[in-house]
Short mmCIF file of C-alpha atoms and ligand atoms in Angstrom, two decimals:
data_model
loop_
_atom_site.label_atom_id
_atom_site.label_comp_id
_atom_site.label_asym_id
_atom_site.label_seq_id
_atom_site.Cartn_x
_atom_site.Cartn_y
_atom_site.Cartn_z
CA MET A 1 77.69 143.15 107.72
CA ALA A 2 80.18 140.27 107.56
CA LYS A 3 78.63 136.87 107.14
CA VAL A 4 79.76 133.48 108.33
CA LYS A 5 80.78 131.18 105.47
CA ILE A 6 80.10 127.54 106.23
CA ALA A 7 81.27 124.35 104.54
CA GLN A 8 80.03 120.91 105.45
CA TYR A 9 81.43 117.69 104.03
CA TRP A 10 80.45 114.05 104.39
CA GLY A 11 83.44 111.68 104.53
CA ALA A 12 83.05 108.04 105.59
CA GLY A 13 79.89 108.16 107.66
CA CYS A 14 76.17 107.56 107.54
CA GLY A 15 74.92 111.05 106.72
CA GLY A 16 73.35 111.52 110.13
CA CYS A 17 75.69 114.42 110.88
CA ASP A 18 74.50 116.24 107.75
CA VAL A 19 70.92 115.74 108.86
CA ALA A 20 71.81 116.99 112.36
CA LEU A 21 72.88 120.32 110.92
CA LEU A 22 69.46 120.67 109.30
CA ASP A 23 67.79 119.69 112.56
CA ILE A 24 68.71 122.71 114.67
CA ASP A 25 65.12 123.70 115.44
CA GLU A 26 64.01 127.24 114.66
CA LYS A 27 67.61 128.38 114.21
CA ILE A 28 67.52 126.88 110.73
CA LEU A 29 65.28 129.81 109.74
CA GLY A 30 68.04 132.25 110.55
CA VAL A 31 70.88 130.33 108.92
CA ALA A 32 70.38 131.97 105.52
CA GLU A 33 70.70 135.40 107.13
CA MET A 34 73.59 134.41 109.31
CA ALA A 35 75.65 132.34 106.87
CA ASP A 36 76.57 131.73 103.27
CA ILE A 37 76.95 128.09 102.36
CA ALA A 38 80.33 127.85 100.65
CA PHE A 39 80.21 124.07 100.15
CA TRP A 40 77.67 121.47 101.20
CA PRO A 41 77.25 119.02 98.33
CA ILE A 42 74.51 116.95 99.98
CA ALA A 43 72.21 119.94 100.51
CA VAL A 44 73.22 122.78 98.21
CA ASP A 45 74.44 122.81 94.60
CA THR A 46 78.08 123.54 95.36
CA LYS A 47 81.07 122.01 93.58
CA LEU A 48 84.57 121.09 94.63
CA LYS A 49 86.02 123.13 91.76
CA ASP A 50 84.36 126.22 93.27
CA VAL A 51 86.14 125.53 96.56
CA GLU A 52 89.44 125.09 94.70
CA ALA A 53 89.01 128.59 93.25
CA MET A 54 88.39 130.23 96.65
CA PRO A 55 91.19 132.15 98.38
CA ASP A 56 92.86 130.33 101.28
CA LYS A 57 91.10 130.82 104.65
CA SER A 58 88.07 132.40 102.98
CA ILE A 59 85.64 129.83 104.47
CA THR A 60 84.90 130.74 108.09
CA VAL A 61 84.21 127.24 109.34
CA THR A 62 84.20 123.73 107.91
CA LEU A 63 82.21 121.06 109.71
CA TYR A 64 83.80 117.83 108.47
CA ASN A 65 81.84 114.72 109.33
CA GLY A 66 82.77 111.12 108.68
CA ALA A 67 86.08 109.32 108.94
CA ILE A 68 88.86 109.16 106.35
CA ARG A 69 88.31 105.88 104.51
CA ASN A 70 89.66 106.66 101.05
CA SER A 71 91.82 109.07 99.07
CA GLU A 72 88.86 111.30 98.17
CA ASN A 73 88.03 111.85 101.86
CA GLU A 74 91.64 112.84 102.50
CA HIS A 75 91.89 115.08 99.44
CA VAL A 76 88.73 117.02 100.37
CA ALA A 77 89.79 117.28 104.03
CA LYS A 78 93.12 118.83 102.99
CA LEU A 79 91.48 121.22 100.53
CA LEU A 80 88.91 122.40 103.08
CA ARG A 81 91.61 122.81 105.73
CA GLN A 82 93.54 125.04 103.35
CA LYS A 83 90.47 127.14 102.56
CA SER A 84 89.04 127.39 106.11
CA LEU A 85 89.81 129.53 109.14
CA ILE A 86 88.26 126.99 111.50
CA MET A 87 88.24 123.22 111.00
CA VAL A 88 85.79 121.23 113.10
CA SER A 89 85.92 117.48 113.50
CA PHE A 90 82.15 117.06 113.47
CA GLY A 91 80.71 113.88 114.93
CA SER A 92 82.20 110.72 116.35
CA CYS A 93 83.27 109.25 113.00
CA ALA A 94 85.48 112.26 112.26
CA CYS A 95 86.72 112.48 115.87
CA PHE A 96 87.34 108.80 116.63
CA GLY A 97 86.59 106.67 113.56
CA GLY A 98 83.11 105.77 114.81
CA ILE A 99 81.23 102.95 113.09
CA PRO A 100 83.49 102.99 109.97
CA GLY A 101 86.46 102.65 112.34
CA LEU A 102 85.22 99.20 113.36
CA ALA A 103 86.68 98.04 110.04
CA ASN A 104 90.10 98.44 111.65
CA VAL A 105 89.65 95.10 113.42
CA THR A 106 90.33 93.58 110.00
CA ASN A 107 92.09 94.69 106.81
CA LYS A 108 91.09 95.76 103.32
CA LYS A 109 91.57 92.30 101.76
CA ASP A 110 89.57 90.40 104.38
CA LEU A 111 86.93 93.11 104.35
CA THR A 112 86.40 92.99 100.57
CA ASP A 113 86.64 89.16 100.52
CA TYR A 114 83.82 89.06 103.03
CA VAL A 115 81.63 91.71 101.45
CA TYR A 116 82.04 90.44 97.87
CA GLY A 117 81.97 86.72 98.59
CA LYS A 118 80.99 85.50 102.00
CA THR A 119 77.96 87.33 103.32
CA PHE A 120 74.59 85.58 103.34
CA SER A 121 73.44 87.80 100.48
CA SER A 122 76.64 87.76 98.39
CA VAL A 123 75.95 86.49 94.84
CA ASN A 124 79.17 86.84 92.88
CA PRO A 125 79.80 83.80 90.66
CA ASP A 126 82.53 85.61 88.68
CA ASN A 127 84.31 86.61 91.88
CA VAL A 128 84.28 90.28 90.91
CA ARG A 129 86.40 92.47 93.16
CA PRO A 130 87.14 96.20 93.26
CA GLN A 131 89.84 96.89 90.71
CA PRO A 132 93.31 98.17 91.59
CA HIS A 133 93.60 101.90 91.51
CA TYR A 134 93.31 103.28 87.99
CA GLN A 135 95.98 105.90 87.40
CA ALA A 136 94.18 108.32 85.10
CA PRO A 137 96.11 110.62 82.77
CA GLU A 138 96.65 114.05 84.22
CA GLY A 139 93.49 116.15 84.21
CA GLU A 140 91.13 113.16 84.14
CA LEU A 141 89.03 111.95 87.04
CA GLU A 142 90.29 108.99 89.06
CA LEU A 143 88.50 106.55 91.31
CA PRO A 144 89.36 107.02 95.00
CA VAL A 145 91.70 104.50 96.62
CA LEU A 146 90.22 102.53 99.51
CA TYR A 147 92.67 102.70 102.43
CA ASP A 148 93.76 99.72 104.51
CA THR A 149 93.00 101.60 107.69
CA VAL A 150 90.23 103.99 108.65
CA LEU A 151 91.73 107.29 109.84
CA THR A 152 90.31 110.13 111.92
CA LEU A 153 90.20 113.66 110.55
CA ASP A 154 93.12 114.78 112.71
CA ASP A 155 95.23 111.96 111.29
CA VAL A 156 95.35 113.93 108.01
CA VAL A 157 94.83 117.63 108.86
CA ASP A 158 95.09 120.01 111.82
CA VAL A 159 91.77 120.26 113.64
CA ASP A 160 90.72 123.33 115.67
CA TYR A 161 87.65 121.98 117.44
CA TYR A 162 86.21 118.54 118.13
CA MET A 163 82.44 118.17 118.34
CA PRO A 164 81.79 114.52 119.21
CA GLY A 165 78.41 112.84 119.22
CA CYS A 166 76.61 110.48 116.92
CA PRO A 167 75.48 112.92 115.68
CA PRO A 168 76.39 116.03 117.75
CA THR A 169 73.42 117.38 119.66
CA THR A 170 71.33 120.30 118.47
CA GLU A 171 72.31 122.18 121.62
CA LEU A 172 76.02 121.79 120.88
CA ILE A 173 75.66 122.82 117.24
CA ASN A 174 73.60 125.91 118.15
CA LEU A 175 76.09 126.89 120.83
CA PHE A 176 79.02 126.59 118.49
CA LEU A 177 77.36 128.47 115.61
CA ASP A 178 76.47 131.29 118.01
CA VAL A 179 80.09 131.58 119.08
CA VAL A 180 81.32 131.64 115.47
CA GLU A 181 78.72 134.23 114.50
CA LYS A 182 79.75 136.50 117.39
CA HIS A 183 83.37 136.11 116.34
CA VAL A 184 82.64 137.17 112.75
CA LYS A 185 80.15 139.96 113.49
CA GLU A 186 81.41 141.39 116.76
CA GLY A 187 85.03 140.30 116.86
CA ALA A 188 84.42 138.17 119.97
CA GLU A 189 87.26 135.83 120.87
CA LEU A 190 86.97 132.21 119.93
CA PRO A 191 87.24 129.70 122.78
CA PRO A 192 90.52 127.83 123.27
CA LYS A 193 91.02 125.11 120.69
CA GLY A 194 89.96 121.63 121.65
CA THR A 195 86.71 119.88 122.39
CA VAL A 196 83.57 122.00 122.07
FE1 SF4 B 201 76.61 108.98 111.20
FE2 SF4 B 201 77.15 109.04 113.81
FE3 SF4 B 201 79.15 108.99 112.04
FE4 SF4 B 201 77.66 111.19 112.28
S1 SF4 B 201 79.01 110.32 113.86
S2 SF4 B 201 78.30 110.22 110.34
S3 SF4 B 201 75.65 110.32 112.74
S4 SF4 B 201 77.63 107.35 112.36
#
């Protein structure tokens, strides 16, 4: 029988949305039967290069939590969009910016000046700052670029469903996973796109 393939990624957020997915009461016992985990780096040994090798749209659903704060968040969001049938903006940080989005009342320079020099606990006699983006030779790893502005998931990719909440409730997650499972196993129609 067809199985749901799930991906979960943690962008700019606190990790609470990842924990929420583990906190779905007794349904967690059935997740292994219901779903294959295609990518969930915080919980399962899965690598980005494995996702890159997957056919497009081969992941049933990606639950992307966290905002888009840097180039890595955007890169992974675009890759998972390409590989997923259903893209869910999971949690308030992905939907609206959430707590990371509060950084948009300032800018990258003022933010790093404050964090690296002006807080009560800042000890930085050499005035060390994050370095400008290192452009690595092709094929080598690069450090992500910190963006000036915190973006929402739908600022960078098309989103099918929005599941707000900080984190989303167990009830909402269960409801949504049931709907996706029925779609994969019984061909049931998915609800209209939008907010879950
Ligand atoms: Fe954490 Fe809330 Fe953001 Fe989820 S929505 S990553 S729980 S701050």
